Amino acid sequence: MDVGNWEMKPDICIDKVHLAYKGTLVRGTIPRKSFGRPHYGLAYIVAGSATYHFDTGDVSVKPGTVMFLDKASFYAITTDSDNYAFFCVDFDVLWTIRLNLSSAAFTLTRPEPVEHIFLRLEKCWQQKQTSHRLRAKGLLYEVLALVMEEQRSAYQPSDKYAKIEPAVRYLENHYFEPELSVDRLPELAGGMTAVHFRRLFKEIFRVSPQRYLILLRIRQAKDLLRCQLYAVTEVAEMVGYANANYFSKAFKKETGHNPWSFMHDQ
């Protein structure tokens, strides 16, 4: 498994932070334990290098790498230096949210802000003030947001993205309009051909423009359903579906749940 093979999802909902610490290891191999990780983990490598051996493959890390460790995962660690050091946060997410991630790593181009937050996280946990768990959760969200933003930049070639950015912004600002059609997006992207626009869009976002629109609508619908303030028919209208039955089918296709059960399971 290669470093960087990691797509952070935008709807992670942290339930509880269990531990935040700084660890060090000497050169050698730490065998895998007989039991998997009890919680999810997010690690930031400060110094040295190492390889984590999972059943699904190896993940190599170095300073500036952020690594996600899946809950219940098994792994051994081989350190390649005598000064391997890292920060790690153990946490859980709400059961209604799925991370859809396997253990993987992402190397930051600007690691300093993330390292600074991890330093604050460790200090917050050591001091054990009354609000330390709440503060730790907030700091973890900050780390995840920074990583997500950098990933998005890494996956979007700047010159190519600039060509379709007006169309992307239009989608994100008008997704709730039932009459919105992706057919006019090429015109907003400088009048390029529809074929070229779709090819460029999919190269950057890894989905078609139509699917991107669906994902925008479903993501917003999930947030509205979680707050339990609106009926399903109202949510459908608020995210651009004129037909509630069509919305329900689209929602179930993307989430595996119908809107009513999703709302009442929150």
Short mmCIF file of N, CA and C in Angstrom, two decimals, residues 41 47 52 55 69 71 74 77 86 92 114-115 175 203 217 265:
data_model
loop_
_atom_site.label_atom_id
_atom_site.label_comp_id
_atom_site.label_asym_id
_atom_site.label_seq_id
_atom_site.Cartn_x
_atom_site.Cartn_y
_atom_site.Cartn_z
N GLY A 41 -7.18 5.38 14.89
CA GLY A 41 -6.01 6.16 15.27
C GLY A 41 -5.60 7.10 14.15
N ALA A 47 9.75 12.29 13.41
CA ALA A 47 11.16 12.03 13.06
C ALA A 47 11.33 10.56 12.70
N TYR A 52 4.75 0.07 8.26
CA TYR A 52 3.68 -0.64 8.97
C TYR A 52 3.20 -1.78 8.06
N ASP A 55 -2.25 -6.67 6.82
CA ASP A 55 -2.63 -7.83 6.02
C ASP A 55 -2.84 -7.44 4.56
N LEU A 69 -5.12 4.88 11.10
CA LEU A 69 -5.07 3.48 11.55
C LEU A 69 -6.50 3.01 11.80
N LYS A 71 -9.79 0.97 12.87
CA LYS A 71 -10.23 0.24 14.06
C LYS A 71 -10.22 -1.25 13.77
N PHE A 74 -4.83 -5.08 12.34
CA PHE A 74 -3.66 -5.77 12.87
C PHE A 74 -2.44 -5.32 12.06
N ILE A 77 5.30 -3.34 13.05
CA ILE A 77 6.01 -2.11 12.70
C ILE A 77 7.51 -2.40 12.60
N PHE A 86 6.57 9.92 16.89
CA PHE A 86 5.27 10.21 16.29
C PHE A 86 4.28 10.69 17.36
N ASP A 92 -12.96 7.37 18.51
CA ASP A 92 -14.05 6.62 17.91
C ASP A 92 -14.99 7.59 17.20
N VAL A 114 -0.08 21.18 10.93
CA VAL A 114 -0.59 19.93 11.52
C VAL A 114 0.26 19.52 12.72
N GLU A 115 1.57 19.64 12.59
CA GLU A 115 2.44 19.28 13.72
C GLU A 115 2.16 20.18 14.92
N TYR A 175 -26.97 23.63 -6.41
CA TYR A 175 -27.36 22.21 -6.42
C TYR A 175 -28.80 22.00 -5.98
N GLU A 203 -11.39 13.50 -14.48
CA GLU A 203 -9.96 13.36 -14.15
C GLU A 203 -9.65 14.01 -12.80
N ARG A 217 -26.08 16.78 -3.30
CA ARG A 217 -27.45 16.79 -2.79
C ARG A 217 -27.63 15.79 -1.64
N ASP A 265 -32.60 6.90 12.98
CA ASP A 265 -31.47 6.19 13.58
C ASP A 265 -30.46 7.15 14.19
#
